[in-house]
PDB file of C-alpha atoms in Angstrom:
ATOM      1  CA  UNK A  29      97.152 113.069  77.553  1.00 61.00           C
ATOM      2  CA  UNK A  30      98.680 109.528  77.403  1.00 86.00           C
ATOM      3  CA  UNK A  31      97.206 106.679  79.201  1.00 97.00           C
ATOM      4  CA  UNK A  32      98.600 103.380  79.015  1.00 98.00           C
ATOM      5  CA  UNK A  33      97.008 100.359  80.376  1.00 98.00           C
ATOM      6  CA  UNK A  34      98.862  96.775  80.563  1.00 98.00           C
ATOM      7  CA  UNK A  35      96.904  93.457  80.428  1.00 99.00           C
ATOM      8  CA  UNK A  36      98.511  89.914  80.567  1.00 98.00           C
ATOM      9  CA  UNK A  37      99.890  87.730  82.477  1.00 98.00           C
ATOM     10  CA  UNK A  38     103.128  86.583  84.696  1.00 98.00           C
ATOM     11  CA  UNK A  39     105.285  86.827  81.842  1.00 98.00           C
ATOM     12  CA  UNK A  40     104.162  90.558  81.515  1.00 98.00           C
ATOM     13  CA  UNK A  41     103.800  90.920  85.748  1.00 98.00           C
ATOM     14  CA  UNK A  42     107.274  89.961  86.339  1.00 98.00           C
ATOM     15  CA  UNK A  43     107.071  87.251  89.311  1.00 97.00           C
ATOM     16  CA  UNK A  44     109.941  87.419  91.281  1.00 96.00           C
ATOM     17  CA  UNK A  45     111.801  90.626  90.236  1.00 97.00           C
ATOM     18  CA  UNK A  46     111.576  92.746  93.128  1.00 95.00           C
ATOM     19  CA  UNK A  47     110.388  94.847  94.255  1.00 96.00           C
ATOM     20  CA  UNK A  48     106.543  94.405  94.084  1.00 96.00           C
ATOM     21  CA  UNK A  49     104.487  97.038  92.232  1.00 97.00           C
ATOM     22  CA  UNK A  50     103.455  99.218  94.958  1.00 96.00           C
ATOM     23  CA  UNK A  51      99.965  98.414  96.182  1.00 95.00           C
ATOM     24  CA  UNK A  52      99.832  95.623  93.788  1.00 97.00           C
ATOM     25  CA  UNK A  53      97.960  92.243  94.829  1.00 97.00           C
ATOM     26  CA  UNK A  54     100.181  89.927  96.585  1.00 96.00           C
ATOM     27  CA  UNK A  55      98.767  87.270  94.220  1.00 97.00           C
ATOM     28  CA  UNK A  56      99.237  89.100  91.380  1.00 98.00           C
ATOM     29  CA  UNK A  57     103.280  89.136  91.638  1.00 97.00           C
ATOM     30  CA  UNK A  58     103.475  92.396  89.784  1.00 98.00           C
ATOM     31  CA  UNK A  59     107.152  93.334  89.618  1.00 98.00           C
ATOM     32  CA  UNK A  60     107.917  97.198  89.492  1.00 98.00           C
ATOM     33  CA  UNK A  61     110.566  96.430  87.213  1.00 98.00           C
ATOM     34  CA  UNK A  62     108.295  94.547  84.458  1.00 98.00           C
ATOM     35  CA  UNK A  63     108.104  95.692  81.132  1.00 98.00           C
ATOM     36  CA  UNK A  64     105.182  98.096  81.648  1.00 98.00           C
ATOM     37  CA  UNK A  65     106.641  99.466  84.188  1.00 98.00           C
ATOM     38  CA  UNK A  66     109.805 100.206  82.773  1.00 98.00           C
ATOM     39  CA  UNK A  67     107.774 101.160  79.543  1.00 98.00           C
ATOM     40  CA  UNK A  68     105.903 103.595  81.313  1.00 98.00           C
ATOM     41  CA  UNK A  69     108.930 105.263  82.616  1.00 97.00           C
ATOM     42  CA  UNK A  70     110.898 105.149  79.398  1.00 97.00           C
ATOM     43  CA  UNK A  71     107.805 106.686  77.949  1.00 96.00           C
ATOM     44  CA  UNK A  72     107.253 109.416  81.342  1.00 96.00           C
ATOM     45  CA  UNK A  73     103.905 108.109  82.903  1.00 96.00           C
ATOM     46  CA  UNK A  74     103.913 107.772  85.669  1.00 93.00           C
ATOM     47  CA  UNK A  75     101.658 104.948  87.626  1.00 93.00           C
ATOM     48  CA  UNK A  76      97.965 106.340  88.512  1.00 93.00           C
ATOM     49  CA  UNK A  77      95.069 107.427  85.849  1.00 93.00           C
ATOM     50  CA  UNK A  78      98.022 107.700  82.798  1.00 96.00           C
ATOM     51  CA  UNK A  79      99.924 104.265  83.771  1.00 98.00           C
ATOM     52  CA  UNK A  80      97.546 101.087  84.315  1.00 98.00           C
ATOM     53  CA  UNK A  81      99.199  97.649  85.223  1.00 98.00           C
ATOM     54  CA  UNK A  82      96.855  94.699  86.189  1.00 98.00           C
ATOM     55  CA  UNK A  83      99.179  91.981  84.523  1.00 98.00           C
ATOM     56  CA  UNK A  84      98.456  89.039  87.046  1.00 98.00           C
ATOM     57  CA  UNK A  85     100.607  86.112  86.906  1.00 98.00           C
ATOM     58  CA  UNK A  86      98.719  82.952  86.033  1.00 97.00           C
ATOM     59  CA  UNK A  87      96.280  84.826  84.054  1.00 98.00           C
ATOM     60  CA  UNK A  88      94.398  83.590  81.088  1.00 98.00           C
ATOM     61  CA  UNK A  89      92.480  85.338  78.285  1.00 98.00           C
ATOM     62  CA  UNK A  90      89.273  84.185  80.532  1.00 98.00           C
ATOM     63  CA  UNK A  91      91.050  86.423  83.069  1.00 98.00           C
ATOM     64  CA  UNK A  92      91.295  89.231  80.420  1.00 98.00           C
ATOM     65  CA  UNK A  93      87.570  89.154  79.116  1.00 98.00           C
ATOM     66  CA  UNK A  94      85.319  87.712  81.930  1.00 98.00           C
ATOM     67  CA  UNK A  95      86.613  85.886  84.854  1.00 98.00           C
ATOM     68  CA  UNK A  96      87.512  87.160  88.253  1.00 98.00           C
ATOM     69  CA  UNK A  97      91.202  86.293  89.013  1.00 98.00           C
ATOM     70  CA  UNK A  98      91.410  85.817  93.188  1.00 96.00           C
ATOM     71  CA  UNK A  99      89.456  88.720  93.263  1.00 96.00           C
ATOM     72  CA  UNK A 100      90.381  91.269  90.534  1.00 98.00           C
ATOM     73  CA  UNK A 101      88.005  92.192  88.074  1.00 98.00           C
ATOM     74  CA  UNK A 102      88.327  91.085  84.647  1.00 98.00           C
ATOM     75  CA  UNK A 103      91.320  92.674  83.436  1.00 98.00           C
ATOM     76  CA  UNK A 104      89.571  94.921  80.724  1.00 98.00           C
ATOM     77  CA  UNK A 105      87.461  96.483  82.923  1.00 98.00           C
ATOM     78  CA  UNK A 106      90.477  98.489  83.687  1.00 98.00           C
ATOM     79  CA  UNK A 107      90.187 100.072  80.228  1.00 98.00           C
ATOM     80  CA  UNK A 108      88.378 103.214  80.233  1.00 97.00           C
ATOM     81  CA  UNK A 109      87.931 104.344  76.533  1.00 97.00           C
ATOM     82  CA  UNK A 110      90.764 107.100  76.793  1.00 97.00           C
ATOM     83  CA  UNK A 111      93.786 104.573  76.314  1.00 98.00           C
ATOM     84  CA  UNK A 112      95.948 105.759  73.655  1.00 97.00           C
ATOM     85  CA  UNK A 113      97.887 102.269  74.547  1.00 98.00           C
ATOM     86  CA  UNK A 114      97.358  98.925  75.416  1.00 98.00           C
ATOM     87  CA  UNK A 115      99.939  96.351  75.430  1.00 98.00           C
ATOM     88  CA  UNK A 116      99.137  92.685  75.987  1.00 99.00           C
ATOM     89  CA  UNK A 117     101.269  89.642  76.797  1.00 98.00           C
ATOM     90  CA  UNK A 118      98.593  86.379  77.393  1.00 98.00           C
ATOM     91  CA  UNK A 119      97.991  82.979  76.546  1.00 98.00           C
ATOM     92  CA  UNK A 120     100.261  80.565  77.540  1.00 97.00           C
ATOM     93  CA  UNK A 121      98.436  79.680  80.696  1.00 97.00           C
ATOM     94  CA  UNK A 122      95.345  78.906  78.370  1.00 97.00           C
ATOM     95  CA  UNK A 123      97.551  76.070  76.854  1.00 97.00           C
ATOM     96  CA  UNK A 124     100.094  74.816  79.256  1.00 94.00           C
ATOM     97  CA  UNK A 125     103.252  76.479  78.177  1.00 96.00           C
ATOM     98  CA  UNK A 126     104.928  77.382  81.545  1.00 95.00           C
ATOM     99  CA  UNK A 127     102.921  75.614  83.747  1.00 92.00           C
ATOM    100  CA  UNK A 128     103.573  72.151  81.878  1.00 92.00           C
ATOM    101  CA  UNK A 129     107.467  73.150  82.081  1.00 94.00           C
ATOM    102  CA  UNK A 130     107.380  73.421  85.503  1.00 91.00           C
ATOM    103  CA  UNK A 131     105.430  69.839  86.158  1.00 89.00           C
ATOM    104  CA  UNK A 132     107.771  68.505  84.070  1.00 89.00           C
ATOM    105  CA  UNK A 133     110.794  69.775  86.197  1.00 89.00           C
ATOM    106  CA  UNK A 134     108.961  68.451  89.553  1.00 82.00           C
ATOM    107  CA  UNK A 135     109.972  64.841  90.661  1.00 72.00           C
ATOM    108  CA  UNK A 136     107.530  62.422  88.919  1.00 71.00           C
ATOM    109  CA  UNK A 137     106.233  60.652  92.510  1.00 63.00           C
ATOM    110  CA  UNK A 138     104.545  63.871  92.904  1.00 59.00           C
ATOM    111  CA  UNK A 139     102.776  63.465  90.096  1.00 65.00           C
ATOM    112  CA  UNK A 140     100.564  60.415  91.921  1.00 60.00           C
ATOM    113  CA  UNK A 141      99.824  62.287  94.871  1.00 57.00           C
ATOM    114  CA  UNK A 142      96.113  62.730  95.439  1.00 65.00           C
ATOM    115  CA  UNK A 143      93.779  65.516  94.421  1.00 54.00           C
ATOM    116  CA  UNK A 144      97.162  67.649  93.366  1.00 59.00           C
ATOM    117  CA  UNK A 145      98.052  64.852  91.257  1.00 62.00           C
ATOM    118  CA  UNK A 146      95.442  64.955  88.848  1.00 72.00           C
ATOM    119  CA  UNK A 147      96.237  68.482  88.009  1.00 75.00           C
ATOM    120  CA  UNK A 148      99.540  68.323  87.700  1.00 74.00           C
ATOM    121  CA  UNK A 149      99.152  65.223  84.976  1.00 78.00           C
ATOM    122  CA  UNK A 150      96.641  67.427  83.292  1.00 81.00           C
ATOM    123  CA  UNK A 151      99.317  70.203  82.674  1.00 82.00           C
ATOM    124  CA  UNK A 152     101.429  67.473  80.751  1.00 84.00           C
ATOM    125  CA  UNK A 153      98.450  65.673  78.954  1.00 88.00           C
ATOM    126  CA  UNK A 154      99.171  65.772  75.027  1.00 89.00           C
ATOM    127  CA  UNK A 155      95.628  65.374  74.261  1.00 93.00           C
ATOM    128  CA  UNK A 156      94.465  68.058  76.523  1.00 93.00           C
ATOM    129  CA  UNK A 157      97.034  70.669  75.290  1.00 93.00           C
ATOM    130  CA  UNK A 158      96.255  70.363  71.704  1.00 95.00           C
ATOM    131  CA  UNK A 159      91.951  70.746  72.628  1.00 95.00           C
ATOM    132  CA  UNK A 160      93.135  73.932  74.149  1.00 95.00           C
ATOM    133  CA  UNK A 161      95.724  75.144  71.639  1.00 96.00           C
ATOM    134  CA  UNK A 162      92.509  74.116  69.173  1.00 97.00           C
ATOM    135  CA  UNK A 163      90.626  76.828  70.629  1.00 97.00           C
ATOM    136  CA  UNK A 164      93.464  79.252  71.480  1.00 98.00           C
ATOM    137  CA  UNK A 165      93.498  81.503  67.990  1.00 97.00           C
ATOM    138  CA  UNK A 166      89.761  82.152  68.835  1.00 98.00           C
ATOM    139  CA  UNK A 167      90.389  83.349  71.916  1.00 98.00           C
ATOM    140  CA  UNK A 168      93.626  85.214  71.475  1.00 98.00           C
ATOM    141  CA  UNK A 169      91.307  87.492  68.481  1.00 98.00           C
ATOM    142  CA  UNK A 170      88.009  87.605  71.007  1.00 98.00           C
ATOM    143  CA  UNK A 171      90.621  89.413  73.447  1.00 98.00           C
ATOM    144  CA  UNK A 172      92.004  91.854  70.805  1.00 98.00           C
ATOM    145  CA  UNK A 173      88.372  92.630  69.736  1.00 98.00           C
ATOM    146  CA  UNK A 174      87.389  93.292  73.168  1.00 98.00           C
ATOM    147  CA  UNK A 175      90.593  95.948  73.747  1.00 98.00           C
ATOM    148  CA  UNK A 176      89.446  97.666  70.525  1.00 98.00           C
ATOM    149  CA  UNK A 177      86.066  97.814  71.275  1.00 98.00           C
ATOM    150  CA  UNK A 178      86.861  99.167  75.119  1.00 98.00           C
ATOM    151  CA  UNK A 179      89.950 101.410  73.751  1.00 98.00           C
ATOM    152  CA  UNK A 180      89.131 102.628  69.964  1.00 97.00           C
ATOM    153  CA  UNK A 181      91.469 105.349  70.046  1.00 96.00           C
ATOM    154  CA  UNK A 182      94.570 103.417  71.538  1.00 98.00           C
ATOM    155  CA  UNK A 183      97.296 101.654  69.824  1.00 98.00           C
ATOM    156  CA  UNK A 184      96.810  97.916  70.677  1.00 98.00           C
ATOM    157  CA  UNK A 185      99.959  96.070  70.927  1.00 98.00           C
ATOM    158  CA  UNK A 186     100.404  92.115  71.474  1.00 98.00           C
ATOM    159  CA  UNK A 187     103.947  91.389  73.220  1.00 98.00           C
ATOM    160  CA  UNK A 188     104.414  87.737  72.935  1.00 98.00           C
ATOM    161  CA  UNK A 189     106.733  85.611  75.363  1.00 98.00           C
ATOM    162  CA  UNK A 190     110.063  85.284  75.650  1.00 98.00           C
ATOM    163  CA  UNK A 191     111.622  82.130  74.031  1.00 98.00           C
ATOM    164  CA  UNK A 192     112.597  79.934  77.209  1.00 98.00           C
ATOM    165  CA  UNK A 193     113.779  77.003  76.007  1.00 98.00           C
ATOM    166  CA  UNK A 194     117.050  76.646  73.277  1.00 97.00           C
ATOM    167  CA  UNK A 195     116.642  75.179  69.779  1.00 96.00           C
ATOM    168  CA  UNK A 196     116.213  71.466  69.066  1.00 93.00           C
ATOM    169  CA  UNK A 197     119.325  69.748  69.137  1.00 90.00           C
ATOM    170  CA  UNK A 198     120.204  71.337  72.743  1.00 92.00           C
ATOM    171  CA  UNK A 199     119.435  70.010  76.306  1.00 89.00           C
ATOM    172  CA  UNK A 200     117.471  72.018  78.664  1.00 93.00           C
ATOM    173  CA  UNK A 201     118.548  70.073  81.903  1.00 92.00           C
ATOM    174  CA  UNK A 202     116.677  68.809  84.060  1.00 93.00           C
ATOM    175  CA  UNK A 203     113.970  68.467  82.263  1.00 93.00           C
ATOM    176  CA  UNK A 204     113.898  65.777  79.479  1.00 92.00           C
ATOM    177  CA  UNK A 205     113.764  65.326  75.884  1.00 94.00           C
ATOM    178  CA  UNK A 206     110.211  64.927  75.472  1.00 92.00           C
ATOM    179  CA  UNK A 207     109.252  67.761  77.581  1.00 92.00           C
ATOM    180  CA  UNK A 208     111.592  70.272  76.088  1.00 95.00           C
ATOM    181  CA  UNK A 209     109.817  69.116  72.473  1.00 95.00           C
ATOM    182  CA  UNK A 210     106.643  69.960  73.542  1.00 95.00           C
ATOM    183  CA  UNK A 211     107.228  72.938  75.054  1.00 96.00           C
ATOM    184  CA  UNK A 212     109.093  73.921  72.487  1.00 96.00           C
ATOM    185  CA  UNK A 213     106.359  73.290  69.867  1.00 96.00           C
ATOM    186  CA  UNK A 214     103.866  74.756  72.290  1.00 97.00           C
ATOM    187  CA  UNK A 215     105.975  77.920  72.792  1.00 97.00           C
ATOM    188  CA  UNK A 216     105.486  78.277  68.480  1.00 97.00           C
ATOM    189  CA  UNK A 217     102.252  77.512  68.153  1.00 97.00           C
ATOM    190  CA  UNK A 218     101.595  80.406  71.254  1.00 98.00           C
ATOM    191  CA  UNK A 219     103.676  82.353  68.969  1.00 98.00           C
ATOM    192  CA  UNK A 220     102.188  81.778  66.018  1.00 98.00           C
ATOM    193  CA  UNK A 221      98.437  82.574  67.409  1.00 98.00           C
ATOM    194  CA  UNK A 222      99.505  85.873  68.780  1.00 98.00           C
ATOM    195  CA  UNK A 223     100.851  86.867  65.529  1.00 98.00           C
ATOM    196  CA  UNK A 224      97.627  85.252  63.803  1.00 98.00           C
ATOM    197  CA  UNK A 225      95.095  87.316  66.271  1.00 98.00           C
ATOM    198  CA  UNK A 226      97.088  90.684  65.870  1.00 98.00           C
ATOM    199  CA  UNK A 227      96.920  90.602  62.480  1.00 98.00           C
ATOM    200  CA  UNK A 228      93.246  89.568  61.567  1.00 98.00           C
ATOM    201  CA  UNK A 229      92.156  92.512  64.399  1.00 98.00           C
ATOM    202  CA  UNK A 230      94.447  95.524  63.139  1.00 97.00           C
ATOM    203  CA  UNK A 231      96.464  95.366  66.139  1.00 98.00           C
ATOM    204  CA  UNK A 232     100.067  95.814  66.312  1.00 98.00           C
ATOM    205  CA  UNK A 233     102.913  92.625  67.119  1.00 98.00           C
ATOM    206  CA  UNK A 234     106.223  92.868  69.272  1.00 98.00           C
ATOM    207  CA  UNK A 235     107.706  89.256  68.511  1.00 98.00           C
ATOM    208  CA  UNK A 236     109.301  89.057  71.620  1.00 98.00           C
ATOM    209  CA  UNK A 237     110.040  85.664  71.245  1.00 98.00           C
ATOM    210  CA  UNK A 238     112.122  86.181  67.524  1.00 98.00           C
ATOM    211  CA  UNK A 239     113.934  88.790  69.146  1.00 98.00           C
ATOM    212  CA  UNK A 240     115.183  86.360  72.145  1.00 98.00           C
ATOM    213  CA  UNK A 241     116.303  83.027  70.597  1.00 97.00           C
ATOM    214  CA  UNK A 242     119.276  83.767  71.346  1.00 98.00           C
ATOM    215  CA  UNK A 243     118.591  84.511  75.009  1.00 98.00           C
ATOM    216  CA  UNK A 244     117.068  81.463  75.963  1.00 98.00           C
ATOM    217  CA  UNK A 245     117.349  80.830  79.526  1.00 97.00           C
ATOM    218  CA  UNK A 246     120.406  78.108  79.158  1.00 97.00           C
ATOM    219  CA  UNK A 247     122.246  80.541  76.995  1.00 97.00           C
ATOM    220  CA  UNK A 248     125.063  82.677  77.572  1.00 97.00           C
ATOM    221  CA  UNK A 249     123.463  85.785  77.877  1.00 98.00           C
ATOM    222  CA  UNK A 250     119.778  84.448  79.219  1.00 98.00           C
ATOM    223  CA  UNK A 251     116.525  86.709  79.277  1.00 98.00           C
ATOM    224  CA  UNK A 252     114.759  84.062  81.036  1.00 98.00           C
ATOM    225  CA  UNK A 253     115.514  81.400  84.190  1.00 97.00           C
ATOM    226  CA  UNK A 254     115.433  77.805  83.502  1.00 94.00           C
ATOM    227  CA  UNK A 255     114.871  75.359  86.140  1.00 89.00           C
ATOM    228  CA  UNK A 256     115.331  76.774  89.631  1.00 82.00           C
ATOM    229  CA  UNK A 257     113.799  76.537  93.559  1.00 77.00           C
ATOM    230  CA  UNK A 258     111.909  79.427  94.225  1.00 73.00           C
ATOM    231  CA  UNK A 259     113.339  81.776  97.076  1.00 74.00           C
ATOM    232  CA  UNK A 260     112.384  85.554  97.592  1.00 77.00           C
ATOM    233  CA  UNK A 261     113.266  88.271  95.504  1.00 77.00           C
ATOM    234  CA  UNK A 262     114.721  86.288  92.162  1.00 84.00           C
ATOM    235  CA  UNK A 263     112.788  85.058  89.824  1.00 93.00           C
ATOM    236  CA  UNK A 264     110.292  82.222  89.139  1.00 92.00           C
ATOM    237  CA  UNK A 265     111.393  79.086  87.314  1.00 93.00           C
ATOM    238  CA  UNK A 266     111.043  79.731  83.346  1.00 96.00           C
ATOM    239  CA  UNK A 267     110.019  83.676  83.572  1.00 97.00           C
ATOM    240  CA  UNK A 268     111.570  86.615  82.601  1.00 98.00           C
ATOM    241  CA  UNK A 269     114.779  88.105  84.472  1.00 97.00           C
ATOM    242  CA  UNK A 270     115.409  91.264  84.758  1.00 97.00           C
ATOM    243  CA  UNK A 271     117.384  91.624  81.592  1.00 98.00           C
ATOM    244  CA  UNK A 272     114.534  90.312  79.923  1.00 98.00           C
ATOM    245  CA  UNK A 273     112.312  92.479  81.050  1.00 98.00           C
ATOM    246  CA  UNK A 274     114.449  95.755  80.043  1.00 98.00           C
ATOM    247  CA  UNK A 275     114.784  94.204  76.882  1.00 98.00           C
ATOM    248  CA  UNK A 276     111.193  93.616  76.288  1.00 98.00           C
ATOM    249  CA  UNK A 277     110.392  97.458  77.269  1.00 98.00           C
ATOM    250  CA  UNK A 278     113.014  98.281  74.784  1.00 98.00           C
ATOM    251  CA  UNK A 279     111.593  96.172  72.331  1.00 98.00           C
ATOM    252  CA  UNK A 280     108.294  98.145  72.502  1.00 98.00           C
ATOM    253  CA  UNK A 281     109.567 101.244  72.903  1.00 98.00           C
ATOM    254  CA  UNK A 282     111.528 100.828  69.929  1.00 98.00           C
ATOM    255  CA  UNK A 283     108.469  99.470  68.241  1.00 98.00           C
ATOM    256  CA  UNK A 284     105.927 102.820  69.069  1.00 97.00           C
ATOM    257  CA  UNK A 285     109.099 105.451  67.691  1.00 97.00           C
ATOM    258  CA  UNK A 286     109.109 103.187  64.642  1.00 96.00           C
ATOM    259  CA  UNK A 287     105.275 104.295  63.656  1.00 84.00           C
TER     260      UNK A 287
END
């Protein structure tokens, strides 16, 4: 029997692309159209003891490994030792990456309110984003140690994110020069330490991100939103649409056929 289990985070839960996973956390925003799901239904599993989604949006690989996330469990503890696949999307929350991009696109006063304000400066701090970019390798491989210790007979497969934000030389209105550089660079080096942790751990890579640079969310033909208000039942700001998200499963899909 197949059992596939999904760990990660928002841009693997689908925040805003209705409808909700049924009986999912509220918190979570687990879309029933995110990759796993449409994965698991390309692949005929159906949700239960073979199909396993606790992607949680705003996750981080503390969320994966140890911490309680608004009361879930540790993500791996829904691995049971009869996977035969695992697919994991994670680490951009550990470093930044979205949330910075969506300080950045808030107006500035906001910035100086109290006990918010702090937190929101922190997601934009230079110095704190390269401390925990520093230690991000290290914890991208303890999570792909932890799924192959939990799941030795599964195929483990790291799905990194989506490329959000065009190439240098092209605006990403509203948000400014600066902050579309460092994002940028922060979305590579994310990149980079997925493909680094797969790699030294014998687990498998989708480049998600290769395959979308073209798809950027101010492109033509975007798998990703840009800057936008959030309102029910679209979704958030600088996630995955829904043609991302079929293109992702697709991606994967295409990557298990291929061996």
């Amino acid at each position: 029997m197949t059992r596939y289990v999904a760990l990660g985070s928002s841009m693997a839960a689908g925040p805003g692309i209705a409808p909700r996973a049924p009986g999912s956390p509220r918190a979570a925003m687990r879309s029933a159209r995110n990759y796993p799901h449409l994965l698991a239904a390309d692949l005929g599993l159906e949700p239960g003891p073979e199909f396993v989604d606790v992607s949680f949006s705003g996750a981080t690989t503390a969320h994966l490994l140890t911490d309680s996330q608004l009361g879930a469990p540790p993500q791996v503890e829904a691995l049971d030792g009869t996977e035969t696949l695992v697919t994991i999307t994670i680490g951009g929350n550990d470093v930044f990456y979205v949330p910075g991009l969506l300080v950045a696109t808030i107006p500035s006063p906001l910035r100086l309110l109290p006990v918010v304000g702090p937190r929101l400066r922190h997601a934009l701090d230079p110095t704190a984003r390269q401390v925990a970019l520093a230690g991000l390798g290290g914890a991208m491989r303890a999570v792909a140690r932890a799924v192959r210790r939990r799941s030795p007979q599964a195929r483990v497969v790291f799905v990194d994110y989506l490329t959000l934000l065009p190439p240098a030389g092209q605006a990403a209105f509203p948000l400014r020069e600066r902050y579309v550089d460092q994002g940028r660079r922060t979305g590579e080096r994310l990149a980079a330490a997925t493909a680094a942790a797969a790699a030294a751990t014998g687990c498998e890579l989708v480049a998600a991100g290769a395959a979308s640079r073209e798809h950027h969310a101010w492109s033509a033909d975007p798998w990703s939103v840009g800057a936008r208000v959030p309102l029910p039942g679209r979704p958030l700001a600088y996630h995955p649409n829904a043609t991302g998200m079929r293109a992702v499963a697709d991606l994967v899909k295409a990557h298990l056929e291929a061996g």
